[in-house]
Short mmCIF file of C-alpha atoms and ligand atoms in Angstrom, two decimals:
data_model
loop_
_atom_site.label_atom_id
_atom_site.label_comp_id
_atom_site.label_asym_id
_atom_site.label_seq_id
_atom_site.Cartn_x
_atom_site.Cartn_y
_atom_site.Cartn_z
CA MET A 25 -4.09 -14.35 30.27
CA ASN A 26 -6.60 -11.75 30.48
CA THR A 27 -6.64 -8.92 27.96
CA THR A 28 -5.76 -5.60 29.62
CA ALA A 29 -4.23 -2.07 28.60
CA THR A 30 -0.85 -3.48 29.91
CA THR A 31 -1.30 -6.74 27.71
CA LYS A 32 2.06 -6.75 25.65
CA ILE A 33 1.37 -6.74 21.81
CA ALA A 34 4.07 -6.68 19.23
CA ILE A 35 3.01 -6.29 15.44
CA VAL A 36 5.65 -7.39 12.94
CA GLY A 37 5.22 -5.20 9.76
CA ALA A 38 4.05 -1.60 9.31
CA GLY A 39 2.14 -2.23 6.36
CA LEU A 40 -1.53 -1.44 5.80
CA GLY A 41 -2.68 -4.37 7.93
CA GLY A 42 -0.39 -3.80 10.96
CA LEU A 43 -0.87 -0.10 10.97
CA ALA A 44 -4.72 -0.58 11.15
CA CYS A 45 -4.49 -3.19 14.00
CA ALA A 46 -2.30 -0.75 15.81
CA ARG A 47 -4.36 2.00 15.42
CA VAL A 48 -7.57 0.28 16.66
CA LEU A 49 -5.77 -1.07 19.59
CA GLN A 50 -4.66 2.24 20.54
CA LEU A 51 -7.95 3.69 20.21
CA HIS A 52 -8.89 1.11 22.89
CA GLY A 53 -6.16 2.22 25.10
CA HIS A 54 -3.85 -0.87 24.70
CA ALA A 55 -0.11 -0.76 24.46
CA VAL A 56 1.23 -2.01 21.21
CA THR A 57 4.63 -1.60 19.30
CA VAL A 58 5.31 -2.06 15.46
CA PHE A 59 8.46 -3.53 14.34
CA GLU A 60 9.13 -2.63 11.12
CA GLN A 61 12.41 -3.61 8.61
CA GLU A 62 12.37 -0.61 6.74
CA ALA A 63 14.51 2.11 7.86
CA SER A 64 11.97 4.85 7.85
CA ALA A 65 8.15 5.92 6.38
CA ASP A 66 9.71 6.83 3.14
CA ALA A 67 12.39 4.30 2.71
CA ARG A 68 10.74 3.32 -0.69
CA PRO A 69 7.85 4.27 -2.86
CA GLN A 70 4.72 2.64 -1.44
CA GLY A 71 3.11 1.48 -5.00
CA GLY A 72 -0.04 2.33 -6.80
CA THR A 73 -3.76 2.88 -6.17
CA LEU A 74 -6.03 0.80 -4.10
CA ASP A 75 -9.70 0.94 -4.24
CA MET A 76 -11.35 0.87 -0.67
CA HIS A 77 -14.27 -1.48 -0.82
CA GLY A 78 -17.23 -0.66 1.12
CA ASP A 79 -17.65 -4.07 2.67
CA THR A 80 -14.20 -4.68 3.72
CA GLY A 81 -11.53 -1.60 3.71
CA GLN A 82 -13.93 0.84 4.25
CA VAL A 83 -15.51 -0.86 7.41
CA ALA A 84 -11.87 -1.16 8.60
CA LEU A 85 -11.37 2.57 8.09
CA ARG A 86 -14.53 3.21 10.04
CA THR A 87 -13.33 1.03 12.82
CA ALA A 88 -10.08 2.81 12.84
CA GLY A 89 -12.12 6.22 13.10
CA LEU A 90 -10.47 7.16 9.87
CA HIS A 91 -13.18 7.05 7.04
CA GLU A 92 -13.69 10.84 6.88
CA THR A 93 -10.12 11.44 6.43
CA TRP A 94 -9.90 8.68 3.93
CA ARG A 95 -12.90 10.05 2.10
CA ALA A 96 -10.99 13.63 1.73
CA LEU A 97 -8.20 11.91 -0.04
CA ALA A 98 -10.06 9.28 -2.07
CA ARG A 99 -11.16 9.43 -5.80
CA PRO A 100 -14.44 8.09 -6.40
CA GLU A 101 -13.84 8.77 -10.15
CA GLY A 102 -11.23 6.45 -9.97
CA GLN A 103 -13.66 3.43 -10.03
CA GLN A 104 -14.14 3.84 -13.80
CA MET A 105 -13.33 0.69 -15.45
CA ARG A 106 -12.50 0.37 -19.21
CA ALA A 107 -11.70 -2.53 -21.43
CA VAL A 108 -10.10 -1.91 -24.88
CA ASP A 109 -9.22 -4.17 -27.99
CA PRO A 110 -5.66 -4.69 -27.79
CA HIS A 111 -5.26 -4.26 -31.91
CA THR A 112 -7.61 -1.35 -32.41
CA THR A 113 -7.85 0.26 -28.74
CA ASP A 114 -11.72 0.29 -29.63
CA VAL A 115 -13.75 0.91 -26.28
CA LEU A 116 -15.21 -2.81 -25.41
CA MET A 117 -16.63 -1.66 -22.18
CA ASP A 118 -16.54 1.59 -19.97
CA GLU A 119 -18.12 1.48 -16.69
CA VAL A 120 -18.31 5.33 -15.46
CA PRO A 121 -19.47 5.45 -11.85
CA ALA A 122 -22.24 7.39 -10.78
CA GLU A 123 -21.83 10.45 -9.03
CA ASP A 124 -22.88 9.06 -5.83
CA ASP A 125 -21.11 5.40 -6.25
CA GLU A 126 -18.95 5.33 -2.89
CA SER A 127 -18.70 1.22 -3.50
CA LYS A 128 -14.97 1.53 -3.84
CA PRO A 129 -13.21 4.68 -4.39
CA GLU A 130 -9.34 4.69 -5.10
CA ILE A 131 -6.64 6.21 -3.01
CA ASP A 132 -3.06 6.01 -3.36
CA ARG A 133 -1.21 3.60 -1.08
CA GLY A 134 1.28 5.77 0.01
CA GLN A 135 -1.32 8.47 1.06
CA LEU A 136 -3.50 5.56 3.01
CA ARG A 137 -0.21 4.36 4.61
CA GLY A 138 0.45 7.95 5.68
CA LEU A 139 -2.98 8.48 7.08
CA LEU A 140 -2.57 5.11 9.07
CA LEU A 141 1.06 6.32 10.31
CA ASP A 142 -0.09 9.62 11.36
CA SER A 143 -3.09 8.48 13.41
CA LEU A 144 -0.80 6.50 15.78
CA SER A 145 0.92 7.74 18.92
CA PRO A 146 4.49 9.09 18.25
CA GLY A 147 7.06 6.28 18.69
CA THR A 148 4.62 3.23 17.96
CA VAL A 149 6.47 2.31 14.78
CA GLN A 150 10.23 1.31 15.57
CA TRP A 151 12.02 1.21 12.35
CA ASP A 152 15.09 -0.79 11.09
CA ARG A 153 13.95 -3.53 13.50
CA THR A 154 13.75 -6.77 11.22
CA THR A 155 12.27 -9.93 13.05
CA ASP A 156 14.26 -13.21 12.42
CA ASP A 157 11.98 -15.56 13.98
CA VAL A 158 9.15 -16.06 16.81
CA THR A 159 9.23 -18.83 19.61
CA PRO A 160 5.96 -19.65 20.96
CA LEU A 161 6.59 -20.34 24.84
CA PRO A 162 4.71 -22.76 27.17
CA ASP A 163 3.10 -20.22 29.27
CA GLY A 164 1.24 -18.97 26.10
CA THR A 165 3.22 -15.96 25.28
CA ALA A 166 6.05 -15.61 22.45
CA ARG A 167 9.50 -14.54 22.01
CA LEU A 168 10.59 -12.23 19.27
CA ARG A 169 14.11 -12.51 18.00
CA PHE A 170 15.65 -9.56 15.90
CA THR A 171 18.31 -9.81 13.50
CA ASP A 172 20.54 -8.01 15.62
CA GLY A 173 20.34 -11.22 17.98
CA THR A 174 18.33 -9.51 20.67
CA THR A 175 15.17 -10.89 21.91
CA GLU A 176 11.88 -9.63 23.83
CA ASN A 177 8.76 -11.43 24.99
CA PHE A 178 5.30 -10.42 24.26
CA ASP A 179 2.00 -11.62 25.12
CA LEU A 180 0.97 -11.76 21.58
CA VAL A 181 2.95 -11.49 18.37
CA VAL A 182 1.01 -10.31 15.11
CA GLY A 183 2.72 -11.28 11.98
CA ALA A 184 1.78 -8.62 9.64
CA ASP A 185 4.85 -9.08 7.68
CA GLY A 186 3.63 -9.76 4.28
CA ALA A 187 4.23 -12.57 1.68
CA TRP A 188 7.41 -13.69 3.12
CA SER A 189 6.25 -13.62 6.86
CA ARG A 190 8.79 -14.76 9.27
CA VAL A 191 6.27 -15.24 11.82
CA ARG A 192 4.38 -17.36 9.91
CA ARG A 193 6.97 -19.95 10.69
CA ALA A 194 6.09 -20.19 14.10
CA LEU A 195 2.43 -21.44 13.14
CA THR A 196 2.85 -23.21 9.67
CA GLY A 197 5.69 -24.45 7.40
CA VAL A 198 3.69 -23.46 4.40
CA ARG A 199 5.48 -20.95 1.93
CA PRO A 200 4.34 -18.97 -0.87
CA GLU A 201 4.33 -20.62 -4.46
CA TYR A 202 4.82 -19.05 -8.06
CA SER A 203 1.46 -18.57 -9.59
CA GLY A 204 2.68 -18.97 -13.13
CA VAL A 205 1.76 -15.11 -13.70
CA ALA A 206 4.53 -12.25 -13.90
CA PHE A 207 3.51 -8.66 -13.54
CA VAL A 208 5.97 -6.10 -14.61
CA GLU A 209 5.15 -2.74 -13.03
CA PHE A 210 5.67 0.66 -15.35
CA GLY A 211 4.86 4.35 -14.43
CA LEU A 212 4.31 7.61 -15.92
CA ASP A 213 4.59 10.90 -14.54
CA ASP A 214 3.85 13.10 -17.36
CA ALA A 215 1.71 10.78 -19.13
CA ASP A 216 0.87 12.42 -22.49
CA ARG A 217 -2.71 12.99 -23.78
CA ARG A 218 -2.70 9.55 -25.63
CA HIS A 219 -1.98 7.64 -22.48
CA ALA A 220 -4.33 9.75 -20.19
CA ALA A 221 -7.34 9.33 -22.63
CA LEU A 222 -6.74 5.54 -23.29
CA THR A 223 -6.41 5.14 -19.27
CA GLY A 224 -9.81 7.35 -18.32
CA GLN A 225 -10.11 8.24 -14.72
CA GLY A 226 -9.71 4.86 -13.30
CA THR A 227 -8.35 1.47 -14.76
CA MET A 228 -7.95 0.30 -18.29
CA VAL A 229 -7.25 -3.08 -19.45
CA ALA A 230 -6.21 -4.71 -22.74
CA LYS A 231 -5.85 -8.35 -23.02
CA ILE A 232 -5.70 -11.17 -25.47
CA ASP A 233 -3.65 -14.89 -25.73
CA GLY A 234 -2.38 -15.00 -21.95
CA ASN A 235 -0.86 -11.34 -22.17
CA ALA A 236 -2.59 -7.99 -20.58
CA ILE A 237 -1.66 -4.28 -20.03
CA PHE A 238 -3.27 -2.67 -17.38
CA ALA A 239 -2.79 1.20 -16.65
CA GLN A 240 -4.31 2.90 -13.56
CA ARG A 241 -4.78 6.44 -12.67
CA ASN A 242 -3.25 7.69 -9.62
CA SER A 243 -3.29 10.92 -8.13
CA ASN A 244 -1.65 14.04 -9.62
CA GLY A 245 -1.99 12.70 -13.05
CA HIS A 246 0.58 9.74 -12.48
CA ILE A 247 -0.38 6.53 -14.36
CA ARG A 248 0.99 3.32 -13.02
CA GLY A 249 0.48 0.08 -15.00
CA TYR A 250 1.30 -3.70 -15.21
CA ALA A 251 2.23 -5.69 -18.28
CA VAL A 252 0.53 -9.36 -16.92
CA PHE A 253 1.41 -12.39 -18.71
CA HIS A 254 1.79 -16.18 -17.97
CA ALA A 255 5.44 -17.20 -17.89
CA PRO A 256 7.82 -19.52 -16.21
CA GLU A 257 9.31 -18.43 -12.88
CA ASP A 258 12.54 -18.12 -14.60
CA TRP A 259 11.39 -16.20 -17.80
CA HIS A 260 13.69 -13.00 -17.03
CA ALA A 261 16.87 -15.35 -16.86
CA GLY A 262 19.55 -13.24 -18.30
CA LEU A 263 17.53 -10.19 -18.53
CA ASP A 264 18.83 -7.34 -16.20
CA PHE A 265 15.96 -5.37 -14.77
CA ALA A 266 18.33 -2.37 -14.11
CA ASP A 267 18.74 -2.42 -17.91
CA THR A 268 15.41 -0.59 -18.82
CA GLY A 269 15.98 -0.36 -22.35
CA ALA A 270 16.60 -4.31 -22.39
CA VAL A 271 13.33 -4.82 -20.38
CA ARG A 272 11.46 -2.54 -22.94
CA GLU A 273 12.67 -4.75 -25.86
CA ALA A 274 11.83 -8.04 -24.13
CA LEU A 275 8.24 -6.63 -23.57
CA LEU A 276 7.68 -5.20 -26.79
CA GLU A 277 8.78 -8.67 -28.41
CA ARG A 278 6.01 -10.26 -25.97
CA TYR A 279 3.25 -7.64 -27.22
CA VAL A 280 4.25 -7.67 -31.05
CA GLY A 281 1.08 -6.80 -33.00
CA TRP A 282 -0.67 -4.85 -30.05
CA HIS A 283 -1.79 -1.30 -31.16
CA PRO A 284 1.09 1.32 -31.04
CA GLU A 285 -0.85 3.56 -28.30
CA LEU A 286 -1.09 0.45 -25.82
CA LEU A 287 2.54 -0.10 -26.65
CA GLY A 288 3.48 3.36 -25.92
CA PHE A 289 2.60 2.60 -22.31
CA LEU A 290 5.88 0.13 -22.27
CA ARG A 291 7.97 2.77 -24.63
CA ASP A 292 7.33 5.74 -22.69
CA ASN A 293 7.54 4.88 -19.15
CA ASP A 294 9.63 6.77 -16.47
CA GLY A 295 12.31 5.07 -14.75
CA ALA A 296 12.94 1.55 -14.44
CA PHE A 297 10.49 -1.58 -14.66
CA THR A 298 9.84 -3.61 -11.59
CA HIS A 299 9.44 -7.12 -11.66
CA ARG A 300 6.67 -8.53 -9.51
CA PRO A 301 6.21 -12.11 -10.03
CA LEU A 302 2.87 -13.49 -8.19
CA TYR A 303 3.42 -15.84 -5.30
CA VAL A 304 0.32 -17.10 -3.78
CA LEU A 305 -0.33 -19.14 -0.57
CA PRO A 306 -1.99 -22.58 -1.34
CA VAL A 307 -6.10 -22.49 -0.60
CA PRO A 308 -6.76 -23.20 2.02
CA HIS A 309 -4.34 -22.04 4.38
CA ALA A 310 -4.98 -22.53 7.91
CA TRP A 311 -3.22 -23.36 11.25
CA THR A 312 -3.89 -24.52 14.54
CA SER A 313 -4.63 -21.60 16.82
CA ILE A 314 -2.26 -21.07 19.75
CA PRO A 315 -2.48 -18.11 22.07
CA GLY A 316 0.87 -16.09 21.63
CA VAL A 317 0.89 -15.73 17.85
CA THR A 318 -1.22 -15.16 15.05
CA LEU A 319 -1.10 -13.72 11.48
CA LEU A 320 -3.04 -11.10 9.43
CA GLY A 321 -3.24 -9.93 5.78
CA ASP A 322 -0.83 -11.38 3.21
CA ALA A 323 1.28 -13.41 5.89
CA ALA A 324 -1.99 -15.43 6.25
CA HIS A 325 -3.44 -15.19 3.07
CA LEU A 326 -1.27 -14.25 0.18
CA MET A 327 -3.77 -14.06 -2.97
CA PRO A 328 -3.69 -12.85 -6.56
CA PRO A 329 -3.45 -8.87 -6.54
CA LEU A 330 -7.26 -8.51 -7.85
CA GLY A 331 -8.32 -5.64 -5.55
CA VAL A 332 -8.85 -7.32 -2.28
CA GLY A 333 -5.46 -7.95 -0.34
CA ALA A 334 -4.97 -4.64 1.12
CA ASN A 335 -9.04 -4.54 2.00
CA LEU A 336 -8.87 -7.93 4.00
CA ALA A 337 -5.30 -7.13 5.42
CA MET A 338 -7.06 -3.88 6.89
CA LEU A 339 -10.02 -5.73 7.89
CA ASP A 340 -7.95 -8.41 9.71
CA GLY A 341 -6.21 -5.91 11.62
CA THR A 342 -9.52 -3.95 12.89
CA ASP A 343 -11.16 -7.32 13.74
CA LEU A 344 -8.37 -8.55 15.54
CA ALA A 345 -7.80 -5.43 17.59
CA THR A 346 -11.49 -5.26 18.36
CA ALA A 347 -11.32 -8.86 19.54
CA LEU A 348 -8.26 -7.99 21.76
CA ALA A 349 -10.25 -5.04 23.13
CA THR A 350 -13.36 -6.95 23.87
CA ALA A 351 -12.47 -10.79 24.69
CA PRO A 352 -11.54 -11.96 28.20
CA THR A 353 -8.18 -13.56 27.32
CA VAL A 354 -5.56 -13.27 24.65
CA GLY A 355 -6.01 -16.93 23.69
CA GLU A 356 -9.96 -16.22 23.30
CA ALA A 357 -9.28 -12.99 21.31
CA VAL A 358 -7.20 -14.91 18.88
CA ARG A 359 -9.52 -17.79 18.35
CA ILE A 360 -12.41 -15.39 17.72
CA TYR A 361 -10.55 -13.46 15.28
CA GLU A 362 -9.14 -16.35 13.25
CA ALA A 363 -12.60 -17.96 13.07
CA ARG A 364 -13.74 -15.16 11.47
CA MET A 365 -10.81 -14.29 9.42
CA LEU A 366 -9.82 -17.59 8.07
CA PRO A 367 -13.20 -18.89 6.48
CA ARG A 368 -13.53 -15.21 4.76
CA SER A 369 -10.03 -15.40 3.36
CA ILE A 370 -9.99 -19.10 1.98
CA GLU A 371 -13.29 -18.18 0.25
CA THR A 372 -11.92 -14.77 -1.09
CA ALA A 373 -8.68 -16.62 -2.07
CA ALA A 374 -10.44 -19.26 -3.77
CA ALA A 375 -12.28 -16.64 -5.73
CA CYS A 376 -8.96 -14.75 -6.80
CA GLN A 377 -7.55 -17.92 -7.76
CA GLN A 378 -10.20 -18.36 -10.25
CA GLY A 379 -9.97 -14.65 -10.88
CA LEU A 380 -6.48 -14.86 -11.83
CA ILE A 381 -7.29 -17.38 -14.59
CA ASP A 382 -9.99 -15.12 -15.96
CA LEU A 383 -7.92 -12.11 -15.75
CA LEU A 384 -5.62 -13.64 -18.70
CA SER A 385 -8.51 -15.11 -20.62
CA ASP A 386 -9.72 -13.73 -23.84
CA ASP A 387 -13.08 -12.39 -22.47
CA PRO A 388 -11.98 -8.71 -22.03
CA TRP A 389 -14.88 -7.85 -19.52
CA GLU A 390 -14.20 -10.91 -16.95
CA GLN A 391 -12.52 -9.82 -13.91
CA ALA A 392 -10.82 -7.09 -15.58
CA ALA A 393 -9.47 -5.52 -11.91
C1 LIG B 407 0.95 -5.19 -8.18
C2 LIG B 407 -0.06 -5.45 -7.00
C3 LIG B 407 -1.33 -4.80 -6.90
C4 LIG B 407 -2.16 -4.69 -5.88
N1 LIG B 407 -3.47 -4.09 -5.97
C5 LIG B 407 -4.30 -4.18 -4.95
C6 LIG B 407 -5.67 -3.47 -5.18
O1 LIG B 407 -5.82 -2.51 -6.03
N2 LIG B 407 -6.15 -3.44 -3.85
C7 LIG B 407 -6.01 -4.13 -3.00
O2 LIG B 407 -6.99 -4.45 -1.82
N3 LIG B 407 -4.77 -5.16 -2.79
C8 LIG B 407 -3.90 -4.93 -3.75
N4 LIG B 407 -2.75 -5.62 -3.77
C9 LIG B 407 -2.40 -6.52 -2.73
C10 LIG B 407 -1.98 -5.84 -1.28
O3 LIG B 407 -0.73 -4.88 -1.71
C11 LIG B 407 -1.65 -6.59 -0.42
O4 LIG B 407 -2.57 -7.52 0.01
C12 LIG B 407 -1.52 -5.74 0.97
O5 LIG B 407 -0.43 -4.75 0.98
C13 LIG B 407 -1.09 -6.63 2.21
O6 LIG B 407 -0.90 -5.87 3.45
P1 LIG B 407 -0.12 -6.30 4.39
O7 LIG B 407 -0.06 -5.61 5.49
O8 LIG B 407 -0.52 -7.64 4.80
O9 LIG B 407 1.38 -6.71 3.95
P2 LIG B 407 2.52 -5.57 3.45
O10 LIG B 407 1.80 -4.45 2.84
O11 LIG B 407 3.41 -6.54 2.46
O12 LIG B 407 3.50 -5.13 4.68
C14 LIG B 407 4.19 -6.11 5.04
C15 LIG B 407 5.30 -5.07 5.89
O13 LIG B 407 6.09 -5.96 6.82
C16 LIG B 407 7.37 -5.52 6.82
N5 LIG B 407 8.21 -6.64 7.13
C17 LIG B 407 8.48 -7.94 6.34
N6 LIG B 407 9.16 -8.70 6.58
C18 LIG B 407 9.54 -8.39 8.11
C19 LIG B 407 10.42 -8.51 9.24
N7 LIG B 407 10.88 -10.03 9.06
N8 LIG B 407 10.65 -7.91 10.13
C20 LIG B 407 10.05 -6.70 10.24
N9 LIG B 407 9.22 -6.26 9.23
C21 LIG B 407 8.84 -6.98 8.06
C22 LIG B 407 7.33 -5.02 5.28
O14 LIG B 407 8.41 -4.11 5.29
C23 LIG B 407 6.21 -4.36 5.17
O15 LIG B 407 6.32 -3.12 5.57
C24 LIG B 407 -1.70 -5.52 -4.99
C25 LIG B 407 -0.61 -6.46 -4.96
C26 LIG B 407 0.06 -6.29 -5.83
C27 LIG B 407 1.48 -6.89 -5.77
#
């Protein structure tokens, strides 16, 4: 099938990868619909801060014609990286970015998603449309079935539906596995001077004996952070995450002996803690290419969150859109895209696997973000 402006393309998932893909397809005059399970753009808070790397996320932003808009919101000072001693808070390492350092400025995820959404033609995203499954058809197209029982055929279905992708099932039977590491997220809106001073303008990490605390500066003075630790998948059995006091107690027990100012991040958080157990896809994860279905971002290569997943998802999205705009057929575009995306994601996922081990090692400088 030739790729033309009338090629019918569905993207499942309005995350950063799916939206970047839709934006570049529209820049090339292609029709595209994004189907998203959430009810609206602000159905849930979008999470913390993301650094956009010069060789991945920023490349995607340039291809999408959004680099300048992003740069106006980005925080280069957020590149500061600091390690402190868990028992004394002595600063062990503090990398302050040079004034002209543009290698990976930070931006709030909500702001980044907002600018991608605003860049799309009205009506591109269909909210509250949950995909149930995808069936590849003999003519190279694919049928999308929604949870309300309706179906629609497309020349290409792009699975940008994240870790628990339904689209992935059309290509591989592989499912994410628990990594053995749990993240518990906390946030401080009116961070007091101690929290702010420890965090600096960017990221602070303290770690020892398989436990770590990360704190990251977001925009408007907000601090978001994570208690990170090795734990079995059911470590929280019997713990109700709606009971903030009980979760706090459990965390303080785990971090016993740590300096009171670091424990302050756990004591003083606003609102509930959020449990984010880390799941990963095996490395390598690949599939046999078919013309009517492909994957991008976490759906293709869910890996530990060491500062690359969103960057790669966006680059996947813009690479796929560029291939669709230039290759003679949809099948050829998918092959070109996957030949580029799979090797780089396999290489990065392997590095992130090692990074996760280093993250909780006792070397405070290694892979701290
Ligand atoms: C704690 C944490 C910190 C992180 N920090 C960073 C960082 O600093 N830098 C970085 O680059 N990466 C970071 N990451 C990784 C990054 O968040 C992901 O890699 C990135 O969001 C993947 O983007 P995506 O578009 O592939 O998927 P997602 O962002 O997961 O988007 C998927 C979308 O699909 C929708 N969806 C799911 N299923 C369906 C369905 N059946 N039908 C319709 N819609 C569906 C979802 O609602 C969602 O909107 C972090 C991750 C975590 C957990």
